[in-house]
Coordinates of C-alpha atoms and ligand atoms in Angstrom, one line a residue:
M974 CA -5.6 -47.1 -16.5
L975 CA -5.0 -47.6 -12.8
T976 CA -6.6 -50.4 -10.8
R977 CA -8.6 -49.5 -7.8
K978 CA -5.8 -50.6 -5.5
E979 CA -3.3 -48.5 -7.5
K980 CA -5.6 -45.6 -7.2
R981 CA -5.8 -45.9 -3.5
E982 CA -2.0 -46.0 -3.3
R983 CA -1.7 -43.1 -5.6
E984 CA -4.2 -41.1 -3.5
K985 CA -2.6 -41.9 -0.1
N986 CA -0.5 -39.1 1.1
Q987 CA -1.6 -36.8 -1.6
N988 CA -2.2 -33.2 -0.6
F989 CA -4.8 -32.1 -3.2
F990 CA -4.8 -28.5 -2.1
F991 CA -1.0 -28.3 -2.5
D992 CA -1.4 -29.8 -6.0
F993 CA -3.9 -27.0 -6.7
V994 CA -1.5 -24.3 -5.4
K995 CA 1.3 -25.7 -7.5
I996 CA -0.8 -25.2 -10.7
Q997 CA -1.9 -21.8 -9.4
N998 CA 1.7 -20.7 -8.9
H999 CA 2.9 -22.2 -12.2
F1000 CA 0.6 -20.0 -14.2
F1001 CA 0.2 -17.0 -11.9
K1002 CA 3.1 -16.4 -9.6
D1003 CA 2.1 -12.8 -9.0
L1004 CA -1.6 -13.6 -8.1
V1005 CA -1.2 -12.7 -4.4
D1006 CA 0.5 -9.4 -5.4
Q1007 CA -2.4 -8.7 -7.7
L1008 CA -4.9 -9.3 -5.0
K1009 CA -2.9 -7.0 -2.6
K1010 CA -3.0 -4.2 -5.2
V1011 CA -6.8 -3.7 -5.4
K1012 CA -7.9 -0.2 -4.4
D1013 CA -9.2 -0.6 -0.9
K1014 CA -11.9 1.9 0.0
R1015 CA -12.3 0.8 3.6
H1016 CA -11.5 3.2 6.5
Q1017 CA -7.8 2.3 6.9
S1018 CA -7.8 2.5 10.7
Y1019 CA -10.3 -0.3 11.2
I1020 CA -8.6 -2.8 8.9
T1021 CA -7.7 -6.3 10.3
Y1022 CA -7.3 -8.1 7.0
G1023 CA -5.6 -7.1 3.8
P1024 CA -7.5 -7.3 0.6
E1025 CA -5.4 -10.4 -0.4
T1026 CA -6.7 -12.3 2.6
I1027 CA -10.3 -11.4 2.0
L1028 CA -10.2 -12.1 -1.7
Y1029 CA -8.3 -15.3 -1.5
T1030 CA -10.7 -16.6 1.2
I1031 CA -13.7 -15.9 -0.9
L1032 CA -12.0 -17.3 -4.0
L1033 CA -11.4 -20.6 -2.1
K1034 CA -15.1 -20.7 -1.1
S1035 CA -15.8 -21.1 -4.8
V1036 CA -12.9 -23.4 -5.5
F1037 CA -14.2 -25.8 -2.8
G1038 CA -17.7 -25.5 -4.1
I1039 CA -19.0 -24.2 -0.7
K1040 CA -22.6 -23.0 -1.2
S1041 CA -23.2 -20.4 1.5
M1042 CA -21.1 -17.7 3.2
R1043 CA -22.1 -19.0 6.6
S1044 CA -20.8 -22.6 5.9
M1045 CA -17.6 -21.1 4.5
T1046 CA -16.9 -19.3 7.8
E1047 CA -17.7 -22.6 9.7
L1048 CA -15.7 -24.9 7.5
F1049 CA -12.6 -22.6 7.3
N1050 CA -12.5 -22.2 11.1
K1051 CA -9.6 -24.7 11.6
D1052 CA -6.0 -24.1 12.5
E1053 CA -4.7 -26.1 9.5
C1054 CA -6.9 -24.1 7.1
I1055 CA -5.7 -20.7 8.5
E1056 CA -2.1 -21.8 8.5
N1057 CA -2.3 -23.0 4.9
I1058 CA -3.8 -19.7 3.7
R1059 CA -1.2 -17.8 5.7
V1060 CA 1.6 -19.7 3.9
V1061 CA 0.1 -19.4 0.4
L1062 CA -0.4 -15.7 0.9
G1063 CA 3.1 -15.3 2.3
L1064 CA 1.9 -13.5 5.4
K1065 CA 3.9 -13.2 8.6
E1066 CA 0.9 -13.7 10.8
L1067 CA -2.7 -14.7 10.4
N1068 CA -4.7 -15.7 13.5
E1069 CA -8.2 -15.8 12.1
L1070 CA -9.9 -15.7 8.7
P1071 CA -12.3 -12.9 7.9
H1072 CA -15.9 -13.5 8.9
Y1073 CA -18.4 -13.4 6.0
D1074 CA -19.8 -10.1 7.2
T1075 CA -16.4 -8.6 6.8
I1076 CA -16.1 -10.0 3.4
N1077 CA -19.5 -8.7 2.2
D1078 CA -18.7 -5.3 3.6
F1079 CA -15.4 -5.2 1.7
L1080 CA -17.2 -6.4 -1.5
A1081 CA -19.9 -3.8 -1.2
K1082 CA -17.3 -1.1 -1.4
L1083 CA -14.9 -2.6 -4.0
E1084 CA -15.1 -1.4 -7.6
P1085 CA -15.9 -4.3 -9.9
K1086 CA -13.2 -3.1 -12.3
E1087 CA -10.6 -4.0 -9.7
L1088 CA -11.6 -7.7 -10.1
E1089 CA -11.7 -7.3 -13.8
T1090 CA -8.1 -6.2 -13.7
I1091 CA -7.2 -9.4 -11.9
R1092 CA -9.0 -11.5 -14.5
I1093 CA -7.2 -9.6 -17.3
Y1094 CA -3.9 -10.4 -15.6
L1095 CA -4.8 -14.1 -15.5
I1096 CA -5.9 -14.3 -19.1
K1097 CA -2.8 -12.4 -20.4
K1098 CA -0.6 -14.8 -18.4
L1099 CA -2.2 -17.7 -20.1
F1100 CA -1.6 -16.2 -23.5
E1101 CA 2.0 -15.5 -22.6
K1102 CA 2.5 -19.1 -21.5
R1103 CA 1.4 -20.2 -25.0
C1104 CA -0.2 -23.3 -23.5
L1105 CA -3.5 -22.9 -25.4
E1106 CA -2.2 -22.2 -28.9
S1107 CA -3.5 -25.5 -30.3
F1108 CA -7.1 -24.4 -29.7
R1109 CA -7.0 -21.4 -32.1
I1110 CA -9.4 -21.7 -35.1
L1111 CA -7.4 -22.3 -38.3
N1112 CA -4.2 -21.7 -36.2
K1113 CA -5.0 -18.0 -35.8
Y1114 CA -8.3 -16.9 -34.3
W1115 CA -9.2 -17.3 -30.6
P1116 CA -12.8 -18.6 -30.3
I1117 CA -14.7 -16.4 -28.0
V1118 CA -18.3 -17.3 -27.2
F1119 CA -20.8 -14.5 -26.3
D1120 CA -23.9 -15.4 -24.4
G1121 CA -26.3 -13.9 -21.9
T1122 CA -28.0 -15.5 -19.0
G1123 CA -30.1 -14.6 -16.0
I1124 CA -28.4 -14.8 -12.6
H1125 CA -30.9 -13.5 -10.1
T1126 CA -34.7 -13.1 -10.1
F1127 CA -36.7 -11.4 -7.4
K1128 CA -40.4 -11.0 -6.7
E1129 CA -39.9 -7.6 -5.3
K1130 CA -37.8 -4.7 -6.4
H1131 CA -34.2 -5.4 -5.4
C1132 CA -32.4 -2.3 -6.6
E1133 CA -32.8 0.6 -9.0
H1134 CA -30.7 -1.3 -11.6
C1135 CA -33.0 -4.3 -11.8
L1136 CA -34.5 -5.4 -15.2
R1137 CA -38.2 -5.6 -15.0
R1138 CA -40.4 -8.1 -16.9
E1139 CA -44.2 -8.4 -16.6
Y1140 CA -45.7 -11.9 -16.2
K1141 CA -49.1 -13.4 -15.5
D1142 CA -49.4 -15.1 -12.1
K1143 CA -50.7 -18.6 -12.9
E1144 CA -53.0 -18.8 -9.9
T1145 CA -54.6 -15.4 -9.7
G1146 CA -54.2 -14.3 -13.4
E1147 CA -52.8 -11.0 -12.1
T1148 CA -50.2 -9.2 -14.0
K1149 CA -47.1 -8.9 -11.9
V1150 CA -43.5 -7.7 -12.3
A1151 CA -40.4 -9.8 -11.9
Y1152 CA -37.1 -8.1 -11.1
M1153 CA -34.0 -9.6 -12.6
H1154 CA -30.3 -9.4 -13.0
H1155 CA -28.8 -10.7 -16.2
V1156 CA -25.2 -10.9 -17.4
L1157 CA -23.5 -11.1 -20.8
E1158 CA -20.3 -13.2 -20.9
A1159 CA -17.4 -13.4 -23.3
K1160 CA -15.8 -16.7 -22.8
L1161 CA -12.7 -18.2 -24.3
V1162 CA -13.3 -21.7 -25.4
V1163 CA -10.1 -23.7 -25.3
G1164 CA -10.4 -27.5 -25.5
D1165 CA -12.4 -28.6 -22.5
M1166 CA -12.1 -25.3 -20.8
V1167 CA -14.5 -22.3 -21.0
L1168 CA -12.7 -19.3 -19.4
S1169 CA -14.5 -16.1 -18.7
I1170 CA -12.5 -13.2 -20.2
A1171 CA -15.0 -10.3 -19.9
T1172 CA -18.4 -9.7 -18.3
E1173 CA -21.0 -7.0 -18.9
F1174 CA -23.9 -6.7 -16.5
I1175 CA -27.2 -6.1 -18.2
E1176 CA -28.8 -3.5 -16.0
N1177 CA -30.8 -0.3 -16.1
E1178 CA -29.0 2.9 -15.4
S1179 CA -31.9 3.9 -13.2
E1180 CA -35.4 3.0 -12.5
N1181 CA -37.0 5.5 -14.9
V1182 CA -35.2 4.7 -18.1
P1183 CA -37.6 4.8 -21.0
K1184 CA -36.1 1.7 -22.6
Q1185 CA -34.5 -1.1 -20.6
D1186 CA -31.0 -2.4 -21.2
C1187 CA -30.7 -5.6 -23.3
E1188 CA -28.2 -8.1 -24.5
L1189 CA -27.2 -6.4 -27.7
K1190 CA -26.7 -3.0 -26.0
A1191 CA -24.6 -4.8 -23.4
F1192 CA -22.7 -6.5 -26.2
M1193 CA -21.6 -3.1 -27.6
R1194 CA -20.2 -2.1 -24.2
L1195 CA -18.5 -5.5 -23.8
V1196 CA -16.9 -5.2 -27.2
D1197 CA -15.4 -1.8 -26.3
K1198 CA -13.9 -3.3 -23.2
L1199 CA -12.5 -6.3 -25.1
K1200 CA -11.0 -4.2 -27.7
K1201 CA -9.3 -1.9 -25.2
T1202 CA -7.9 -4.8 -23.2
F1203 CA -6.8 -7.2 -26.0
K1204 CA -6.0 -4.7 -28.7
R1205 CA -4.4 -7.0 -31.3
L1206 CA -5.9 -10.3 -30.3
P1207 CA -7.2 -12.1 -33.4
I1208 CA -10.7 -12.9 -32.3
C1209 CA -13.5 -15.1 -33.7
L1210 CA -16.9 -14.3 -32.2
I1211 CA -19.2 -17.2 -31.7
A1212 CA -22.8 -16.6 -30.7
D1213 CA -26.4 -17.5 -31.4
S1214 CA -28.7 -16.1 -34.1
L1215 CA -29.5 -12.9 -32.2
Y1216 CA -26.1 -11.6 -33.2
A1217 CA -26.6 -12.1 -36.9
C1218 CA -27.5 -8.5 -37.5
E1219 CA -26.1 -5.3 -39.1
P1220 CA -24.7 -3.6 -36.0
V1221 CA -22.7 -6.7 -35.0
F1222 CA -21.4 -7.3 -38.6
E1223 CA -20.2 -3.6 -38.6
I1224 CA -18.3 -4.1 -35.4
C1225 CA -16.6 -7.2 -36.8
D1226 CA -15.6 -5.3 -40.0
K1227 CA -14.3 -2.4 -38.0
H1228 CA -12.1 -4.5 -35.7
N1229 CA -11.2 -7.1 -38.3
W1230 CA -12.7 -9.8 -36.2
K1231 CA -14.1 -13.1 -37.6
Y1232 CA -17.5 -14.3 -36.6
I1233 CA -19.5 -17.6 -36.7
F1234 CA -23.1 -17.2 -35.7
R1235 CA -25.9 -19.7 -35.6
F1236 CA -28.3 -18.7 -38.3
K1237 CA -32.1 -18.9 -38.1
E1238 CA -33.9 -18.6 -41.4
D1239 CA -36.1 -15.7 -40.3
R1240 CA -33.2 -13.7 -38.9
I1241 CA -32.4 -12.3 -42.4
K1242 CA -34.9 -13.6 -44.9
T1243 CA -33.2 -12.5 -48.1
V1244 CA -30.0 -14.2 -47.1
S1245 CA -31.7 -17.5 -46.3
Q1246 CA -33.8 -17.5 -49.4
E1247 CA -30.7 -17.1 -51.6
F1248 CA -28.9 -19.8 -49.7
R1249 CA -31.8 -22.3 -50.1
A1250 CA -32.3 -21.4 -53.8
I1251 CA -28.7 -22.1 -54.6
Q1252 CA -28.8 -25.2 -52.5
S1253 CA -31.8 -26.7 -54.4
L1254 CA -30.1 -26.0 -57.7
E1255 CA -26.7 -27.4 -56.8
T1256 CA -27.8 -30.5 -54.9
N1257 CA -31.0 -31.3 -56.8
G1258 CA -32.7 -32.0 -53.5
K1259 CA -30.0 -34.6 -52.4
S1260 CA -28.7 -33.7 -49.0
S1261 CA -25.0 -33.8 -48.3
E1262 CA -23.3 -33.6 -44.9
Y1263 CA -21.9 -30.1 -45.5
F1264 CA -23.2 -27.5 -47.9
W1265 CA -22.1 -23.9 -48.2
V1266 CA -22.6 -20.7 -50.3
N1267 CA -20.0 -17.9 -50.3
D1268 CA -20.7 -14.3 -51.2
I1269 CA -24.4 -13.7 -50.5
A1270 CA -25.0 -10.0 -50.6
Y1271 CA -26.4 -8.4 -47.5
N1272 CA -26.5 -4.6 -47.2
D1273 CA -23.0 -3.4 -48.2
R1274 CA -21.3 -6.6 -47.5
L1275 CA -21.0 -10.3 -48.5
V1276 CA -21.8 -13.1 -46.0
N1277 CA -21.2 -16.8 -46.2
L1278 CA -23.4 -19.6 -45.0
V1279 CA -22.6 -23.2 -44.1
E1280 CA -24.9 -26.0 -43.1
K1281 CA -24.2 -29.4 -41.6
V1282 CA -26.9 -32.0 -41.8
K1283 CA -26.6 -34.8 -39.3
V1284 CA -28.7 -37.8 -39.3
T1285 CA -29.2 -39.2 -35.8
E1286 CA -29.5 -42.8 -34.9
N1287 CA -33.3 -42.8 -35.1
E1288 CA -33.1 -41.4 -38.7
K1289 CA -34.0 -37.9 -37.5
K1290 CA -32.3 -35.0 -39.4
Q1291 CA -30.6 -32.3 -37.4
E1292 CA -29.5 -29.2 -39.2
F1293 CA -26.9 -26.7 -38.1
L1294 CA -26.8 -23.5 -40.1
F1295 CA -24.1 -20.9 -39.5
I1296 CA -23.4 -17.4 -41.0
T1297 CA -19.7 -16.4 -41.1
N1298 CA -17.2 -14.0 -42.6
F1299 CA -14.7 -16.8 -43.1
R1300 CA -14.5 -17.9 -46.7
I1301 CA -15.8 -21.4 -46.7
T1302 CA -13.9 -24.1 -48.5
E1303 CA -13.9 -27.9 -48.8
R1304 CA -11.0 -27.9 -46.3
N1305 CA -12.4 -25.7 -43.6
A1306 CA -16.2 -26.3 -43.6
E1307 CA -16.0 -29.0 -40.9
I1308 CA -13.6 -26.9 -38.8
L1309 CA -15.9 -23.8 -38.9
V1310 CA -19.0 -25.8 -38.1
Q1311 CA -17.3 -27.4 -35.1
A1312 CA -16.2 -24.0 -33.9
G1313 CA -19.7 -22.7 -34.3
R1314 CA -21.1 -25.6 -32.3
R1315 CA -18.8 -24.8 -29.4
R1316 CA -21.5 -22.3 -28.3
W1317 CA -23.2 -25.1 -26.5
K1318 CA -20.2 -25.4 -24.3
I1319 CA -20.8 -22.0 -22.7
E1320 CA -24.4 -23.1 -22.0
N1321 CA -23.5 -26.6 -20.7
E1322 CA -20.2 -26.4 -19.0
G1323 CA -20.1 -22.7 -18.6
F1324 CA -23.5 -21.6 -17.2
N1325 CA -25.0 -24.9 -16.1
N1326 CA -21.9 -25.8 -14.1
Q1327 CA -21.8 -22.4 -12.5
K1328 CA -25.5 -22.5 -11.7
N1329 CA -26.1 -26.0 -10.7
G1330 CA -22.9 -27.7 -10.2
W1331 CA -19.8 -26.3 -8.5
Y1332 CA -20.8 -22.7 -7.7
E1333 CA -24.5 -21.9 -7.6
I1334 CA -24.1 -18.4 -9.0
E1335 CA -27.8 -17.8 -8.5
H1336 CA -27.4 -18.0 -4.8
V1337 CA -27.8 -14.5 -3.3
N1338 CA -24.7 -14.2 -1.0
C1339 CA -25.5 -10.7 -0.1
H1340 CA -28.2 -8.1 -0.9
N1341 CA -26.0 -5.2 -1.9
Y1342 CA -25.9 -5.0 -5.7
N1343 CA -22.3 -4.0 -6.0
A1344 CA -21.2 -6.9 -3.7
L1345 CA -23.3 -9.2 -5.8
K1346 CA -21.5 -8.2 -8.9
N1347 CA -18.2 -8.7 -7.2
H1348 CA -19.3 -12.2 -6.0
Y1349 CA -20.1 -13.0 -9.6
L1350 CA -16.7 -11.8 -10.9
L1351 CA -14.9 -13.7 -8.1
V1352 CA -16.7 -16.9 -9.2
Q1353 CA -15.4 -16.3 -12.8
I1354 CA -11.8 -15.9 -11.4
A1355 CA -12.1 -19.0 -9.2
D1356 CA -13.5 -20.9 -12.2
I1357 CA -10.4 -20.2 -14.2
L1358 CA -8.2 -21.5 -11.4
V1359 CA -10.4 -24.6 -11.0
Q1360 CA -10.5 -25.5 -14.7
L1361 CA -6.7 -25.1 -15.1
Y1362 CA -6.4 -27.4 -12.1
K1363 CA -9.1 -29.9 -13.3
Y1364 CA -7.6 -30.2 -16.8
G1365 CA -4.0 -29.5 -15.9
S1366 CA -3.2 -31.7 -12.9
K1367 CA -1.5 -34.9 -13.7
L1368 CA -2.7 -36.4 -10.5
L1369 CA -6.4 -35.7 -11.3
K1370 CA -5.9 -37.0 -14.9
Q1371 CA -4.8 -40.3 -13.4
L1372 CA -7.5 -40.6 -10.8
K1373 CA -10.4 -39.5 -13.0
K1374 CA -12.4 -37.8 -10.2
S1375 CA -15.8 -36.2 -10.6
A1376 CA -16.2 -32.5 -10.0
K1377 CA -17.9 -33.2 -6.6
E1378 CA -15.0 -35.4 -5.5
I1379 CA -12.4 -32.9 -6.6
S1380 CA -13.9 -30.1 -4.6
S1381 CA -14.4 -32.2 -1.5
K1382 CA -10.8 -33.6 -1.8
L1383 CA -9.5 -30.0 -2.0
L1384 CA -11.5 -29.0 1.1
E1385 CA -10.5 -32.0 3.0
A1386 CA -6.8 -31.3 2.2
I1387 CA -6.8 -27.7 3.3
R1388 CA -8.5 -28.6 6.6
T1389 CA -6.3 -31.5 7.5
R1390 CA -2.9 -31.2 6.0
I1391 CA -0.2 -28.5 6.3
I1392 CA 1.8 -26.8 3.5
T1393 CA 5.0 -25.2 4.8
V1394 CA 7.0 -22.3 3.4
E1395 CA 9.7 -24.9 2.6
D1396 CA 7.3 -27.0 0.6
L1397 CA 6.5 -24.1 -1.5
K1398 CA 10.1 -23.1 -2.0
K1399 CA 11.0 -26.7 -3.0
C1400 CA 8.4 -26.8 -5.7
K1401 CA 10.0 -27.9 -8.9
K1402 CA 9.0 -26.4 -12.2
I1403 CA 6.1 -28.4 -13.5
Q1404 CA 4.8 -28.9 -17.0
V1405 CA 1.1 -28.5 -17.8
R1406 CA -0.4 -29.6 -21.0
F1407 CA -4.0 -29.3 -22.2
T1408 CA -5.5 -31.6 -24.8
Y1409 CA -9.1 -32.4 -25.9
T1410 CA -10.5 -35.2 -23.8
Ligands
ZN1497 ZN1 -31.5 -5.2 -8.6

């Protein structure tokens, strides 16, 4: 542990943004080229900024935790900031940064799959680097958490793809309709990091669909995407009780994927009845920390259930019940339960941090639906960069800064200090290690 004085000394003359760029380049040396390569649908004769300038500017907005497009344009309007972005992007010249209107216009025309391609590049690089190997379940399966959440709610119709839900107005008692946008995420949970690897927007194809889109339908589409992108990746799906159903089990069988789902007793009654019956026979009513039953028949397959009973400090019993296709043994019961419980991470660190902390994904940056999707995907990409920095930077590990301090240090650095081309060239190879904190 450093003393306060040592911390001040350590912090003096530190360029936090340069530190961030070093980590970015360590993992993704072709990131700028990837940004350059997106299919640009703008009218080529009116173009002032290349896609890499527009995309990197908006990524930095998220990295620095800037809430609105307007304040981004104001805060970035500094010579040092423009120069730093020019150097990192390897441009000959850059006199101004794109105004937020220019950025929103660009995002309104950009196909979301272009940004998905960039995210795939990032994730594949991380796998190649083999820096996350220790977080596989039983040394083999990558834990991928699936979870849906709402990102925008409107009182009036926003676009033809909105989900609609009726509700009763508290004051007038009238039945009204809320218009919403929801999203389903697949996130890789590796140690303290929760990295988005695929996104599916839950949306109606048009206004007149007889049945609205839902999380499980979106799940089927998301799975197709995942399978196409990461063909041979050994995956373990982690999700809540909604997923404990025949169509999802079938998908897992077909792709040879493992699953661990939270299990609510009423989700499949026959299965929970058999589990409880065997439990009362084997334990005679005495509760043990872990209890499991393998090979419970369900339709044409066998499923396994494991339960952890935790007694809290005030003598309250907490039960965590999971259904899985891992064969449960004395040796792996604890590991499987721990893996299943990682689902809370996507809720806490994943969505909450993105909604209330660093990014405010619910903020409507722009009204165009396609641009909104792209804003969302860019936050996911920025969040990967931020987490690798937050948990990978040696400097940050020593200084133990809060999220708020990190983002403001980064912003301060890009606005006041200059990185030169020579600085970047001189960068030594760094080592980045991730552990559980
Ligand atoms: Zn809409």
